[in-house]
Each structure stands twice: as C-alpha cells, then as structure tokens.
mmCIF file of C-alpha atoms and ligand atoms in Angstrom:
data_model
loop_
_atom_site.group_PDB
_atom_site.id
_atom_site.type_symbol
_atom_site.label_atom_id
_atom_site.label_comp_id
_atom_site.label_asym_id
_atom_site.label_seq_id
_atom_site.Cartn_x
_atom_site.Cartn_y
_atom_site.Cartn_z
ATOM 1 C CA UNK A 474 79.305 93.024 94.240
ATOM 2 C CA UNK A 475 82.033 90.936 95.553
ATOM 3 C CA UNK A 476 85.608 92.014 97.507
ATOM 4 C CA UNK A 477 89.025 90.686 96.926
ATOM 5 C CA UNK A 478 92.728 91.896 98.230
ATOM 6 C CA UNK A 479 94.000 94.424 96.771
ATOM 7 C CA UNK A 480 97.003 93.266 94.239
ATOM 8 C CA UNK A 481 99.872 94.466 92.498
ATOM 9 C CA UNK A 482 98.231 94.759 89.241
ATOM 10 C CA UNK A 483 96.029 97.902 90.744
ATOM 11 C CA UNK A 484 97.684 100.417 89.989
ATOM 12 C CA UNK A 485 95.205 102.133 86.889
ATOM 13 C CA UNK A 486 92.189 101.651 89.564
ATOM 14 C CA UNK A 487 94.685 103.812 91.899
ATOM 15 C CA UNK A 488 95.754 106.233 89.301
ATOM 16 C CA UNK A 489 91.497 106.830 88.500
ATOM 17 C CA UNK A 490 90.783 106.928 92.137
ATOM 18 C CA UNK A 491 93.420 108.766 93.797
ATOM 19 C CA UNK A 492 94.482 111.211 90.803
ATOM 20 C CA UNK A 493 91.140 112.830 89.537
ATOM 21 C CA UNK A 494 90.259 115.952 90.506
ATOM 22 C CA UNK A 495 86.353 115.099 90.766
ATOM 23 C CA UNK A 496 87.220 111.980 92.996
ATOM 24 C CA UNK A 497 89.153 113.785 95.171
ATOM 25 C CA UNK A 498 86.853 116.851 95.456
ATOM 26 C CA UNK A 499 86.171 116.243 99.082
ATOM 27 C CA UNK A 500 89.944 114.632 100.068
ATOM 28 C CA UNK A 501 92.205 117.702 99.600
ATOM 29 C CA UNK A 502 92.337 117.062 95.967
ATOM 30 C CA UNK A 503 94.534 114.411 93.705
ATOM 31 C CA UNK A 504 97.273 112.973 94.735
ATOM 32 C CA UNK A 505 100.824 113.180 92.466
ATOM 33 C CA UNK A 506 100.954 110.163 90.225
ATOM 34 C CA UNK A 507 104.430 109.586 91.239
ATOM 35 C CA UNK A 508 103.187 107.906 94.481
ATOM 36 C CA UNK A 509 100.682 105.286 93.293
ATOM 37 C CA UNK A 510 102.734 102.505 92.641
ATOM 38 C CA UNK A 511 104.603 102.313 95.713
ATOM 39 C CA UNK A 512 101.470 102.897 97.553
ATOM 40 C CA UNK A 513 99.845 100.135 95.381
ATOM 41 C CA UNK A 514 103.137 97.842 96.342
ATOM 42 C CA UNK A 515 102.814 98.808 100.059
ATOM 43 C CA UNK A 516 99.119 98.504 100.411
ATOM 44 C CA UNK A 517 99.190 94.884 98.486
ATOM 45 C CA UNK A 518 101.988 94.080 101.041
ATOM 46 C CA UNK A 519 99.955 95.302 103.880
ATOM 47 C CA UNK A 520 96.937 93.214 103.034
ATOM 48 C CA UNK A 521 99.224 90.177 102.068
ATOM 49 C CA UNK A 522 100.271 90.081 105.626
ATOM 50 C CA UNK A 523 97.143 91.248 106.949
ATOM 51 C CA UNK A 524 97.745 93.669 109.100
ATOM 52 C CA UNK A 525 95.726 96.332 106.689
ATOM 53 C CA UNK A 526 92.615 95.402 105.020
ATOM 54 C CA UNK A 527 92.141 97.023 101.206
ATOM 55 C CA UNK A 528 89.486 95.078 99.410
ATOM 56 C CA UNK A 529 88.921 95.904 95.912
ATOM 57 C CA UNK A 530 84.955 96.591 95.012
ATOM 58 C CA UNK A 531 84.172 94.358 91.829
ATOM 59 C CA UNK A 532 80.843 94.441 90.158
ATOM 60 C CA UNK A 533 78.454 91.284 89.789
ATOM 61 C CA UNK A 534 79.278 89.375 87.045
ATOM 62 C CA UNK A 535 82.669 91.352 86.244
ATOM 63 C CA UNK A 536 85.807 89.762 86.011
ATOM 64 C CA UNK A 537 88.321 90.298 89.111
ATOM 65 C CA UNK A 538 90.800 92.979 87.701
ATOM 66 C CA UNK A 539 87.209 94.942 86.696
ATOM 67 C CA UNK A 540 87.487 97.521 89.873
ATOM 68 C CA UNK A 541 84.153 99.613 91.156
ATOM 69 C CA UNK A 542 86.286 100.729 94.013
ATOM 70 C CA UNK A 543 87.552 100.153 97.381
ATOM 71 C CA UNK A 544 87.148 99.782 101.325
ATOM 72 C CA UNK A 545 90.145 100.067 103.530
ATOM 73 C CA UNK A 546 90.518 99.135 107.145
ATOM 74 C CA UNK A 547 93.590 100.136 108.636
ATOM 75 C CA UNK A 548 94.887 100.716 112.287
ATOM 76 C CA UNK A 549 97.042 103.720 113.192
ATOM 77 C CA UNK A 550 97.362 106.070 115.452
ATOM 78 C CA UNK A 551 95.131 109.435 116.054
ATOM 79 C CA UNK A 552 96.645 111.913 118.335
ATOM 80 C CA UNK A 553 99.017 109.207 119.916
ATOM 81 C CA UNK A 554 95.611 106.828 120.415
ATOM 82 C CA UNK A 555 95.626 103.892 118.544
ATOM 83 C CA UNK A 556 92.399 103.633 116.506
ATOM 84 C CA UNK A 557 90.842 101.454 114.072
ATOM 85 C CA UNK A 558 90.004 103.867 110.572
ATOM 86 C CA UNK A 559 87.870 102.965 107.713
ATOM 87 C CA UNK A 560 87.827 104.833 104.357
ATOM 88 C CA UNK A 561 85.964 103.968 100.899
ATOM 89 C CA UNK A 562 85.417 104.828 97.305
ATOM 90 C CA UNK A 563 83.335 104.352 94.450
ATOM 91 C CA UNK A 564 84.843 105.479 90.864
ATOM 92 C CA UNK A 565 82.038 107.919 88.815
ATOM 93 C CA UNK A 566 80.406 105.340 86.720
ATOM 94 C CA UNK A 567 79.073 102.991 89.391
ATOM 95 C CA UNK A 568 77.981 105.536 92.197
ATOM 96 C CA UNK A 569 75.019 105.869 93.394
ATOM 97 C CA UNK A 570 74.142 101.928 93.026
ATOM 98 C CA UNK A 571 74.703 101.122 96.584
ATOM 99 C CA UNK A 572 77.990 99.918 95.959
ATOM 100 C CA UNK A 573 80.123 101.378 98.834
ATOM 101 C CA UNK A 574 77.250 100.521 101.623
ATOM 102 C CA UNK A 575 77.574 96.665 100.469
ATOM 103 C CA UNK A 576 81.433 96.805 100.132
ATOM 104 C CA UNK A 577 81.694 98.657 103.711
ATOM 105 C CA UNK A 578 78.585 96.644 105.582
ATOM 106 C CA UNK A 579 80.579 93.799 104.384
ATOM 107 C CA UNK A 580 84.360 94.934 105.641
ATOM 108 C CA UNK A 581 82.522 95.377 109.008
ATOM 109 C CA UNK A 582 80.830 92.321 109.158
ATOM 110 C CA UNK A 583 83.970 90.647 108.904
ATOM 111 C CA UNK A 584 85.920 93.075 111.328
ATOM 112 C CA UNK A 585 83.069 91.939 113.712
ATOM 113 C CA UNK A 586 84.003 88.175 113.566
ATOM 114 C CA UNK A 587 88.038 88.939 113.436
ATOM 115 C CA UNK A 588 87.631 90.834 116.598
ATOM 116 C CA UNK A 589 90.596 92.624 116.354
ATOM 117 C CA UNK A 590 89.762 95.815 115.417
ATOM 118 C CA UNK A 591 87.248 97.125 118.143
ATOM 119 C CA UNK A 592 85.660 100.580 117.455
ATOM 120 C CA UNK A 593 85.861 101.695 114.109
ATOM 121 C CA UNK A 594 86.463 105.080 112.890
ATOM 122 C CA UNK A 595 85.610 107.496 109.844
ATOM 123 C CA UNK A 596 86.211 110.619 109.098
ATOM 124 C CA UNK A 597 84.574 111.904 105.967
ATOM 125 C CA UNK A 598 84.910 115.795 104.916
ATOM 126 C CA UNK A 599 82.216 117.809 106.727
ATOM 127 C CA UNK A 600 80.614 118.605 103.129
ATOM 128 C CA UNK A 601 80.864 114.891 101.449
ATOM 129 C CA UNK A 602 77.208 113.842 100.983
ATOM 130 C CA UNK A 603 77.275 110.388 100.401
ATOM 131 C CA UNK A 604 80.295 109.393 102.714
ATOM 132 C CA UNK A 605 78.314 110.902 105.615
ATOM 133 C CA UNK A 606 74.596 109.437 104.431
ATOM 134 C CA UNK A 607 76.931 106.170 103.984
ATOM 135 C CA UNK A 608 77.933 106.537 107.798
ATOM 136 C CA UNK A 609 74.080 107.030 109.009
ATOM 137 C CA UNK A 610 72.486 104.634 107.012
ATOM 138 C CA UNK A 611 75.013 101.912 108.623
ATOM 139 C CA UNK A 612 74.367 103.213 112.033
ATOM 140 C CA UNK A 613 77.830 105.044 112.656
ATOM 141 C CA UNK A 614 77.419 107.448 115.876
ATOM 142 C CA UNK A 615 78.253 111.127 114.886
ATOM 143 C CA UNK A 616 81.130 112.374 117.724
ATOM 144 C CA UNK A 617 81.181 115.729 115.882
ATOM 145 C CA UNK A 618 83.794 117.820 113.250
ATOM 146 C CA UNK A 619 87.504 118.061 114.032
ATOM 147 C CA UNK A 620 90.578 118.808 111.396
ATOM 148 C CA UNK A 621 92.040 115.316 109.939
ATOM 149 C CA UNK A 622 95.139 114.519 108.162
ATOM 150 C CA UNK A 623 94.748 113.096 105.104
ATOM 151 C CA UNK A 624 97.098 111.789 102.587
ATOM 152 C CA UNK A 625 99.360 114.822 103.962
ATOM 153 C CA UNK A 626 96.871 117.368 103.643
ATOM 154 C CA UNK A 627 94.299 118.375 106.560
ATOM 155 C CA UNK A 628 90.696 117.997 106.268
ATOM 156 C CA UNK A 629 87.620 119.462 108.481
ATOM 157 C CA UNK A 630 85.740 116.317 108.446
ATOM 158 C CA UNK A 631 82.954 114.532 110.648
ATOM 159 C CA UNK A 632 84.065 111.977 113.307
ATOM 160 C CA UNK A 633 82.118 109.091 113.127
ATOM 161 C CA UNK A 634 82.566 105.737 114.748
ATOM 162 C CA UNK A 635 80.826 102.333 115.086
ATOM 163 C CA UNK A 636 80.828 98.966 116.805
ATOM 164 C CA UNK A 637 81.107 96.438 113.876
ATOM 165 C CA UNK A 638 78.930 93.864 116.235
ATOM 166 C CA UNK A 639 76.428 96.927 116.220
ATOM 167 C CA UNK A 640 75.806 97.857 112.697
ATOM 168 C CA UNK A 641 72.349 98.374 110.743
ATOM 169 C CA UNK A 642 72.375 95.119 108.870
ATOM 170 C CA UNK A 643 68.487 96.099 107.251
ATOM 171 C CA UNK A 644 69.241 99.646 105.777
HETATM 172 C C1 LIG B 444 81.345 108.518 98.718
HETATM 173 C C2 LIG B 444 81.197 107.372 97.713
HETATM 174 C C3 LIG B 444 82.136 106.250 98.090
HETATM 175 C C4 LIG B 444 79.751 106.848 97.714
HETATM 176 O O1 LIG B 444 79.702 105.698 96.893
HETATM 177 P P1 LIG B 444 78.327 105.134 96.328
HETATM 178 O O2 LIG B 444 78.549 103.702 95.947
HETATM 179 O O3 LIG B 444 77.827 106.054 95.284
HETATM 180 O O4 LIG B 444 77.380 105.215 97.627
HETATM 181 P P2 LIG B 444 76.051 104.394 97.847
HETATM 182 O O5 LIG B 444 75.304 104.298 96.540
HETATM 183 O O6 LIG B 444 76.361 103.141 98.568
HETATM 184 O O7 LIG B 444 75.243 105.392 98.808
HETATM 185 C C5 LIG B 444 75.548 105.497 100.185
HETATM 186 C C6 LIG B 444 74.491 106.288 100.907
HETATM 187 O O8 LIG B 444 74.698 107.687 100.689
HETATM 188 C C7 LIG B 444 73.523 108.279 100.170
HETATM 189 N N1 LIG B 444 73.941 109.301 99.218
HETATM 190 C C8 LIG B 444 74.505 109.123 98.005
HETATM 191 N N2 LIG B 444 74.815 110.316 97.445
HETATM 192 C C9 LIG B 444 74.411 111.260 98.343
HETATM 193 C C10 LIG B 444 74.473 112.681 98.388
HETATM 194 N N3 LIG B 444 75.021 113.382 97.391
HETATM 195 N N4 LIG B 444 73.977 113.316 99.475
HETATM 196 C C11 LIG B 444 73.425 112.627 100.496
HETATM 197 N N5 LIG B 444 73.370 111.275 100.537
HETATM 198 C C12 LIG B 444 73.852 110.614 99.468
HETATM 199 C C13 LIG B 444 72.805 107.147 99.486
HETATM 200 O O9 LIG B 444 71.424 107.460 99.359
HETATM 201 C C14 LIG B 444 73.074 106.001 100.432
HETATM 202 O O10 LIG B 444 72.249 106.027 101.599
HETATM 203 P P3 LIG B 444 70.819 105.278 101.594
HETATM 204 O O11 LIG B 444 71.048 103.878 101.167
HETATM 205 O O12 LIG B 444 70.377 105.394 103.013
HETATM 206 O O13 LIG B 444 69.944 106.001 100.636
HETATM 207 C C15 LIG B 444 81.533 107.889 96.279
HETATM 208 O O14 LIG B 444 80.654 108.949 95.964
HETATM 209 C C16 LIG B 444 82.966 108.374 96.125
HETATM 210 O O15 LIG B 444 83.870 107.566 96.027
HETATM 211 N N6 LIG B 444 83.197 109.687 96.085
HETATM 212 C C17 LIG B 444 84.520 110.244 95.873
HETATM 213 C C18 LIG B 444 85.583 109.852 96.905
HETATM 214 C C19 LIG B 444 85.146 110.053 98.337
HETATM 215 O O16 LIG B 444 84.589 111.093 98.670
HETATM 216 N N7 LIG B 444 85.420 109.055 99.170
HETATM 217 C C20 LIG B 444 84.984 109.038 100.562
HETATM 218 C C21 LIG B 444 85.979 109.615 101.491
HETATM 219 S S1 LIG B 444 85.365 109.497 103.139
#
C-alpha cells in the first residue's frame, strides 16, 4: 500500500465512498451526490496547500488513480477547542487486508515528524467494529462516547485520541 494527495480526478472514489449505503452504514448514511465534486475540489485544494491532509489508499502494485481508500487529517474546531481529527476508509473489496491500519499508522507517523498537529482525535460510531479495533490496535486511548457531527448529521460515537510520537508501531 502506498499514499498520495488526494486530486481532482477523485471524484468516482468519492462518489463509491461517500454515496453507498453499506459504506456509510455507520456515518449517518450516504451523502447526496450533488456535493462530491466540490468537496473533491475543496479537499484537493486543502491538501494542495497543506493545511488538510487527504491521502488516497492505493494498493501494491496498482497504478495511482487505482483507489483502496482514504485517511484524512484535518484540524477544526470541537466545541470551540481546536483539535486535530482523523477519519479513514476502506471501499468493500479490499477490507479486511489491513489496509486502513497501514494507511493510518502511516498518516501518524508523519503527523509525528510535522509536529504540528499535537493530539489526535477520532471519533468512530459507538457500533463500527473495525474503526474502533483500528483505534486499539494503534494504541488510541478510549475518553468515552459523546454525540458528533458528522457530515451534517450527528453521530453517538467513541472518543478516542492519541499522541502520534506514542503509537503501537508492532501491532
Ligand atoms: C473501518 C474500515 C476503514 C476498516 O478498514 P480495513 O482496511 O478493513 O481495516 P483493517 O483490515 O486495517 O483492520 C483494522 C483492525 O480492525 C479489526 N477489525 C476489522 N473488522 C472488524 C470487526 N468487524 N470487528 C472488530 N474488529 C474488526 C481488524 O482485525 C484490525 O485489527 P487487528 O489488526 O488488531 O486485528 C472499513 O471497514 C470501512 O471503510 N468501513 C466503512 C466506512 C467507515 O466506517 N469508516 C470509518 C469511519 S470512523
């Protein structure tokens, strides 16, 4: 698995992520296709300029416009706090390979030597499996449930946070 920036030609790896019903199962459900572009345009932007981090997930030995998925690192502000947040996902066919734990062990390793973005959040819904095994196997701290806002829609999810400098590099 390798990342690179997200770009403007990622829109159909949007569309499959953001606007299927199974994919969005544990996010409030999918999003109106209407939005994806400019979301595509503004997260591309973001990245360009890097004040956000999207990395598109791309198999080994795939070509780059080939997406698996994605990691996003993004500061904003929770309850008037600015935080550090970190969200992630893996399209059907290539779950369960250890794909997102690579992709987000990775986006961590480098937040540790950019050194910007101190504690790092997540906040995956309180019944999502995977996102929340993702968060223990990398060492996240559990802080507990609380209601967050997703894409416009609020979630009960699990807080979780972690020191990039501080994750579990052998899981
Ligand atoms: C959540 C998601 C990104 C996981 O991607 P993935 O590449 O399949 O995850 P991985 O293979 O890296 O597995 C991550 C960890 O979760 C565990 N896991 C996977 N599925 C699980 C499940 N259903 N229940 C419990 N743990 C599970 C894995 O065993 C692994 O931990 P381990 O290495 O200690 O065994 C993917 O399922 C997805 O995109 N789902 C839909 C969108 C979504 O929910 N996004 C997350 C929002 S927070």
């Amino acid at each position: 698995m390798r990342l690179r920036d997200v770009g403007p030609g990622d829109v159909e790896a949007y569309l499959r992520m953001r606007c299927d019903p199974v994919m969005m199962a544990e996010l409030g459900g999918p999003q109106p296709v209407e939005g994806i572009a400019e979301k595509v345009r503004l997260d591309a932007e973001r990245t360009a300029a890097d004040d956000w981090w999207v990395r598109m997930i791309v198999p080994d030995g795939a070509p780059p416009e080939a997406v698996a998925g994605t990691v996003t690192l993004w500061p904003h502000e929770e309850d008037g706090v600015p935080i550090s947040e970190i969200g992630w996902m893996v399209l059907p066919e290539f779950q369960g390979l250890g794909l997102a734990k690579r992709a987000v062990r990775e986006v961590l390793e480098s937040a540790d030597r950019d050194g910007r973005w101190g504690l790092v959040h997540a906040f995956p819904g309180t019944g999502n499996g995977a996102s929340n095994g993702l968060c223990r196997a990398l060492g996240f701290e559990l802080l507990g449930e609380r209601d967050t806002e997703f894409a416009g829609r609020v979630l009960r999810t699990n807080h979780w946070t972690v020191d990039p400098a501080r994750i579990n590099s052998a899981s």
